[in-house]
Amino acid sequence: MIYKRVILKRGKEESVMRFHPWIFSGAIARIDKVEEGDLVTVYAHDGKLLGNGHYQIGSIAVRLLTFDDSEIDEKFYAKRLATAYRMRQALGLLRDDNNAFRLVHGEGDFLPGLVIDIYGHTAVMQAHSPGMHFARNIIAQALTELPGGLVKSVYYKSETTLPYKAQLDPQNDYIIGSYDTNIAIENGLKFHVDWLKGQKTGFFVDQRENRSLLERYSRGRKVLNMFCYTGGFSVYALRGGATLVHSVDSSAKAIALTNANVELNFPACDRHEAKAEDAFKYLDEMKAGDYDLIILDPPAFAKHKSALRNALVGYRKLNAKAFEKIKPGGILFTFSCSQAVNKEQFRLAVFSAAAQSRRKVRILHQLTQPADHPISIYHPEGEYLKGLVLYVE
Ligand code: SAH
């Protein structure tokens, strides 16, 4: 199928020949009259057809969906979704004791601009590009056709993810079905997932494996879960046998959600307390040695490359406070989910913090995103979650 034409400048086809799915606006020589979200066919300067994708106004002008002339229709989405589903099944993520996972991770599932998380029988879908916004209904339909009747309702949540300037006026709403139970199960633990009002799709499924690792280190420890949001790490720490868990988040809603999730799994638990406070203030005011396991999982400090310098200073300061206060023999789980900060930069920020505290620090584990957030080998930018588990003497 041939759509409206985008012709690249000479030499600008190179990254596309290596299957990178983005065409930057500066690479375009000529373009037909197109509207935001239109399907386009991209050609090299010499007329060679490179692929089909979604056009959008902005620095990434085209997100390629194919590297040939295949039609982008319902069948196309059904096929890509079925592939994504088979992979999650192969990963062992659809079980009686686990029904929360990411089904589609944008470029990592060869569907740039689209994110879909599954909670039980509900799919929560986010469009990051106008093209995916326009395709939302056929994608939702294709979701209901996945094997095993997995998806019964589709909640569309793109108010905050679509480019603001596109003026698409998306409304967060059910496209298919309606509100069902919002309790998701992750590794046998239950969580209220608030996809209606919560951040992102309502839960951070990307920390599943890191939470499991934390569980293994929790026995007999006093745990501080900083930036707790839904209390994911706290609930795993409690199951792992922590003697005490303090969950801290500046948002009162997050604290209520954490308390509800602890109650759901460990009714009347007297080992847990949640506190609505600012992270930096809390770390400044707490006594040294109060905790021997600290989790730092802050929001992305750098949403864009321009914020990189400040973000690195932020990570250094935050981690320095934890190094200063953690009990000798303590373990620090520290994360960055900023895409703009790479592994080396994050590690350097944590290294500077450690040196500043003059503590003896060793790396026990280097963590990343789980397999249901795959990284296309052709799109290394898809790697965003970085974590270090450190032993602090
Ligand atoms: N660890 C969580 C995800 C953290 S999301 C999980 O496993 O699900 C980041 C959280 O940091 C949000 O809930 C946000 O409310 C909180 N936050 C942002 N700035 C903060 C600050 N200065 N102090 C404390 N919490 C903050």
XYZ file of C-alpha atoms and ligand atoms in Angstrom:
419
model
C 0.000 0.000 0.000
C 1.312 3.420 -0.923
C 0.416 6.434 1.221
C 1.354 10.100 0.926
C 5.034 10.522 0.089
C 7.934 11.600 2.287
C 11.241 11.831 0.432
C 14.463 11.933 2.409
C 17.570 13.991 1.775
C 20.500 12.203 0.220
C 22.198 9.824 2.699
C 19.446 10.150 5.291
C 18.162 6.641 4.562
C 21.108 5.048 6.348
C 19.535 4.667 9.790
C 16.316 3.389 8.207
C 18.280 0.752 6.298
C 19.397 -0.422 9.755
C 15.731 -0.594 10.863
C 15.739 2.451 13.109
C 12.064 3.519 13.138
C 12.419 7.302 13.497
C 12.723 9.906 10.740
C 13.736 13.310 12.051
C 12.195 16.374 10.419
C 15.644 17.582 9.344
C 16.121 14.447 7.210
C 13.173 15.233 4.940
C 13.770 16.756 1.506
C 10.195 16.816 0.198
C 6.805 15.845 1.524
C 3.253 15.687 0.091
C 0.558 17.734 1.769
C 0.007 15.761 4.950
C -1.852 16.199 8.192
C -0.752 15.207 11.649
C -1.306 11.473 12.211
C -1.483 10.604 8.496
C -0.005 7.381 7.197
C 2.943 8.097 4.929
C 5.306 6.146 2.681
C 8.962 7.069 3.069
C 11.421 7.022 0.141
C 15.171 7.466 -0.067
C 16.471 10.309 -2.238
C 16.986 7.888 -5.128
C 13.341 6.746 -4.997
C 13.842 3.475 -3.110
C 10.830 2.704 -0.917
C 11.838 2.460 2.766
C 8.607 1.822 4.653
C 5.251 3.047 5.943
C 4.604 4.957 9.132
C 2.800 7.706 11.027
C 3.544 11.352 10.328
C 3.596 13.925 13.086
C 4.663 17.546 13.495
C 7.789 17.712 15.635
C 11.406 16.676 15.676
C 10.522 13.006 15.135
C 8.459 13.501 11.976
C 7.759 9.882 11.059
C 7.563 6.758 13.185
C 7.941 3.808 10.862
C 5.696 0.802 11.377
C 6.956 -1.266 8.445
C 10.118 -1.441 6.378
C 8.199 -2.409 3.257
C 4.935 -1.346 1.628
C 2.537 -3.423 3.787
C -0.833 -1.894 4.519
C -1.374 -0.519 8.039
C -4.869 -1.774 8.734
C -6.682 -3.792 11.376
C -4.994 -6.991 10.164
C -1.605 -5.361 10.592
C -2.347 -4.407 14.227
C -3.910 -7.819 14.947
C -0.739 -9.525 13.751
C 1.636 -7.321 15.763
C -0.538 -7.696 18.884
C -0.661 -11.473 18.480
C 3.151 -11.536 18.250
C 3.416 -9.398 21.394
C 0.952 -11.676 23.181
C 2.846 -14.849 22.228
C 6.032 -13.362 23.567
C 4.455 -12.521 26.969
C 3.065 -16.011 27.095
C 6.494 -17.445 26.363
C 7.872 -15.301 29.198
C 5.443 -16.990 31.605
C 3.642 -13.799 32.549
C 0.057 -15.045 32.136
C -0.555 -17.154 35.216
C -3.166 -17.526 37.924
C -0.839 -15.679 40.262
C 0.228 -13.013 37.716
C -2.107 -11.054 35.464
C -0.357 -7.666 35.268
C 2.154 -7.108 32.474
C 3.029 -4.879 29.539
C 1.669 -6.236 26.288
C 2.999 -3.518 23.984
C 6.122 -1.477 24.654
C 6.275 0.937 21.707
C 9.349 0.490 19.521
C 10.272 -2.627 21.514
C 7.219 -4.324 20.007
C 7.627 -2.660 16.613
C 4.632 -0.421 17.353
C 6.204 3.009 17.941
C 3.887 5.403 19.745
C 1.808 2.711 21.453
C 1.864 1.389 25.026
C -0.566 -1.219 26.360
C -0.583 -2.638 29.883
C -2.815 -5.542 30.893
C -4.454 -5.817 34.313
C -6.561 -8.965 34.476
C -9.047 -8.599 31.634
C -8.547 -4.860 31.170
C -6.139 -3.372 28.650
C -5.000 0.169 29.410
C -3.827 1.785 26.191
C -1.750 4.946 25.717
C -1.066 6.656 22.411
C 2.099 8.737 22.234
C 1.555 9.754 18.613
C -1.423 11.208 16.727
C -1.242 8.284 14.293
C -1.844 5.790 17.103
C -4.615 8.027 18.441
C -6.443 7.804 15.107
C -5.932 4.025 15.045
C -7.215 3.538 18.606
C -10.514 1.921 17.675
C -9.098 -0.711 15.342
C -6.350 -1.470 17.864
C -8.954 -1.876 20.622
C -10.961 -4.192 18.399
C -7.856 -6.260 17.629
C -7.127 -6.516 21.360
C -10.463 -8.210 22.017
C -9.568 -10.829 19.426
C -6.431 -12.022 21.240
C -6.470 -15.714 22.221
C -8.071 -16.938 25.416
C -10.469 -14.001 25.701
C -7.707 -12.134 27.520
C -9.040 -8.620 26.898
C -12.641 -7.803 27.765
C -12.368 -4.050 28.204
C -10.076 -1.416 26.771
C -9.467 1.832 28.624
C -7.917 4.595 26.535
C -5.680 6.956 28.497
C -3.860 9.421 26.274
C -4.741 12.812 27.728
C -1.216 13.312 29.016
C 0.793 11.300 26.493
C -0.249 12.845 23.185
C 1.683 15.881 21.984
C -0.013 18.892 23.483
C 0.167 20.889 20.262
C -1.694 18.261 18.256
C -5.006 19.500 19.730
C -6.642 16.109 19.365
C -8.726 16.567 22.485
C -8.420 12.948 23.569
C -10.691 11.900 26.393
C -9.681 9.228 28.852
C -12.468 6.679 28.528
C -13.411 3.085 27.866
C -13.393 2.268 24.150
C -14.668 -1.238 24.776
C -16.391 -2.637 27.863
C -16.602 -0.825 31.144
C -15.188 -0.754 34.631
C -14.372 -4.175 36.023
C -12.476 -5.077 39.197
C -9.262 -3.131 39.387
C -7.315 -5.601 41.477
C -4.316 -6.927 39.594
C -2.132 -9.805 40.713
C 1.632 -9.648 40.459
C 3.655 -12.671 41.606
C 0.811 -13.638 43.923
C 0.482 -10.182 45.486
C -2.629 -8.088 44.959
C -2.674 -4.443 43.954
C -5.428 -1.888 43.446
C -4.615 -0.362 40.073
C -6.124 3.044 39.484
C -6.046 3.379 35.720
C -8.708 6.070 35.862
C -6.715 8.555 37.923
C -3.309 6.994 38.577
C 0.010 7.891 36.966
C 0.915 6.275 33.631
C -1.395 3.267 33.192
C -2.013 3.058 36.946
C 0.837 0.824 38.052
C 4.542 0.485 37.372
C 4.730 -3.021 35.957
C 8.333 -2.359 34.972
C 9.598 -2.919 38.526
C 8.155 -6.453 38.844
C 11.443 -8.340 38.774
C 13.296 -5.762 40.811
C 10.607 -6.031 43.488
C 11.114 -9.795 43.534
C 14.831 -9.313 44.040
C 14.136 -6.890 46.873
C 11.892 -9.477 48.530
C 14.886 -11.810 48.742
C 16.924 -9.199 50.631
C 14.180 -8.117 53.032
C 14.253 -10.732 55.781
C 15.013 -9.169 59.150
C 15.662 -5.729 57.673
C 14.261 -2.284 58.379
C 13.134 -0.954 55.022
C 12.586 2.561 53.711
C 10.647 2.631 50.424
C 11.156 6.156 49.142
C 8.862 7.373 46.293
C 6.567 4.450 47.079
C 3.578 5.403 44.801
C 1.397 2.231 44.996
C 3.618 0.632 47.615
C 4.834 -2.089 45.250
C 8.248 -2.515 46.869
C 6.717 -2.246 50.367
C 4.344 -5.166 49.861
C 7.154 -7.375 48.539
C 9.383 -6.363 51.482
C 6.631 -7.336 53.922
C 6.226 -10.715 52.271
C 9.989 -11.134 52.350
C 10.011 -10.828 56.129
C 11.103 -7.238 56.764
C 10.741 -6.339 60.448
C 9.585 -2.831 59.583
C 8.673 -1.009 56.346
C 8.250 2.750 56.004
C 6.756 3.977 52.722
C 7.257 7.630 51.812
C 5.758 9.678 48.974
C 4.959 13.376 48.687
C 1.517 12.587 47.294
C -1.260 11.924 49.819
C -3.065 9.854 47.182
C -0.028 7.600 46.811
C 0.078 7.125 50.575
C -3.607 6.143 50.653
C -3.027 3.716 47.789
C 0.009 2.195 49.529
C -1.980 1.708 52.744
C -4.823 0.100 50.783
C -2.418 -2.285 49.040
C -0.704 -3.291 52.274
C -4.132 -3.897 53.844
C -5.193 -5.990 50.840
C -2.262 -8.376 51.284
C -1.497 -8.153 55.007
C -4.627 -7.074 56.880
C -3.945 -5.208 60.120
C -0.200 -5.286 59.496
C 1.736 -3.634 62.314
C 5.095 -3.717 60.530
C 4.145 -1.012 58.012
C 3.693 2.743 58.128
C 3.209 5.164 55.223
C 4.102 8.846 55.408
C 3.284 11.737 53.084
C 6.529 13.701 52.986
C 9.061 15.171 50.632
C 11.907 12.742 49.951
C 14.746 15.197 50.404
C 13.303 16.558 53.632
C 12.673 13.069 55.012
C 16.195 11.890 54.208
C 17.650 15.044 55.761
C 15.685 14.664 58.956
C 15.895 10.928 59.551
C 18.502 9.548 61.949
C 21.571 7.733 60.615
C 21.176 3.980 60.971
C 17.347 3.950 61.055
C 17.192 1.705 57.998
C 19.338 -1.069 56.569
C 17.485 -1.396 53.266
C 16.595 1.723 51.289
C 14.808 1.933 47.941
C 15.084 5.101 45.878
C 12.791 4.981 42.845
C 12.183 8.624 41.974
C 10.151 9.980 39.041
C 12.151 10.749 35.880
C 14.358 13.715 36.813
C 15.098 14.368 33.113
C 12.136 14.106 30.788
C 14.209 15.683 27.990
C 17.866 15.924 27.058
C 17.834 19.614 28.012
C 17.238 18.709 31.661
C 20.124 16.237 31.801
C 22.608 18.292 33.847
C 20.122 19.146 36.566
C 18.866 15.580 36.625
C 22.354 14.222 37.249
C 22.833 16.670 40.108
C 19.449 15.519 41.480
C 20.448 11.839 41.386
C 23.771 12.620 43.038
C 22.191 14.608 45.876
C 19.445 12.080 46.495
C 21.809 9.125 46.599
C 24.336 11.005 48.727
C 21.683 11.459 51.408
C 20.918 7.736 51.401
C 24.625 6.775 51.580
C 25.063 9.180 54.474
C 22.255 7.666 56.539
C 22.047 3.956 55.692
C 23.104 1.557 58.468
C 26.506 -0.123 57.979
C 25.921 -3.412 56.172
C 22.880 -1.861 54.532
C 21.604 -2.388 51.025
C 20.546 0.376 48.682
C 18.274 -0.222 45.681
C 18.603 2.900 43.543
C 16.889 3.606 40.213
C 16.551 6.059 37.376
C 13.720 5.800 34.853
C 14.828 8.871 32.833
C 15.287 7.895 29.221
C 17.586 10.874 28.702
C 20.033 9.573 31.338
C 22.084 6.606 30.172
C 23.509 3.768 32.249
C 26.993 5.280 32.478
C 25.716 8.718 33.451
C 23.504 7.292 36.176
C 26.307 5.142 37.496
C 28.628 8.136 37.549
C 26.077 10.161 39.556
C 25.756 7.332 42.098
C 29.541 6.909 42.170
C 29.981 10.628 42.963
C 27.407 10.330 45.737
C 29.181 7.311 47.217
C 32.581 9.031 47.096
C 31.102 12.099 48.763
C 29.834 9.961 51.663
C 33.241 8.208 51.958
C 31.450 4.884 52.595
C 32.728 1.592 51.205
C 30.252 0.740 48.455
C 30.032 -2.338 46.245
C 27.725 -3.146 43.351
C 25.761 -6.353 43.957
C 23.391 -6.175 40.983
C 22.859 -4.047 37.902
C 19.186 -3.877 37.101
C 17.143 -2.911 34.093
C 13.617 -3.177 32.725
C 11.946 -6.610 32.543
C 11.454 -8.685 29.417
C 7.898 -7.434 28.814
C 9.518 -4.024 28.172
C 11.766 -5.307 25.381
C 14.373 -3.187 23.632
C 14.537 -3.510 19.865
C 18.178 -4.041 19.006
C 17.711 -1.420 16.281
C 16.357 1.145 18.756
C 18.713 1.309 21.749
C 16.854 4.439 22.954
C 14.213 2.017 24.236
C 16.375 1.189 27.246
C 15.227 3.512 30.019
C 15.149 1.823 33.423
C 18.457 1.563 35.250
C 19.050 0.310 38.745
C 21.910 -0.573 41.063
C 21.814 -2.693 44.188
C 24.633 -1.599 46.454
C 26.161 -2.985 49.624
C 27.169 -0.146 51.891
C 29.627 -0.735 54.728
N 8.440 3.077 43.228
C 7.122 3.203 42.637
C 7.070 4.187 41.490
C 7.533 5.578 41.843
S 6.820 6.807 40.866
C 6.632 1.827 42.185
O 7.334 0.820 42.344
O 5.523 1.746 41.709
C 7.430 8.244 41.580
C 6.703 8.692 42.840
O 7.473 9.737 43.411
C 5.317 9.288 42.637
O 4.371 8.555 43.368
C 5.411 10.726 43.140
O 4.259 11.152 43.875
C 6.604 10.655 44.057
N 7.349 11.914 44.253
C 7.671 12.845 43.328
N 8.433 13.812 43.884
C 8.604 13.483 45.202
C 9.303 14.065 46.288
N 9.988 15.201 46.146
N 9.278 13.438 47.482
C 8.604 12.282 47.651
N 7.913 11.688 46.642
C 7.921 12.272 45.432
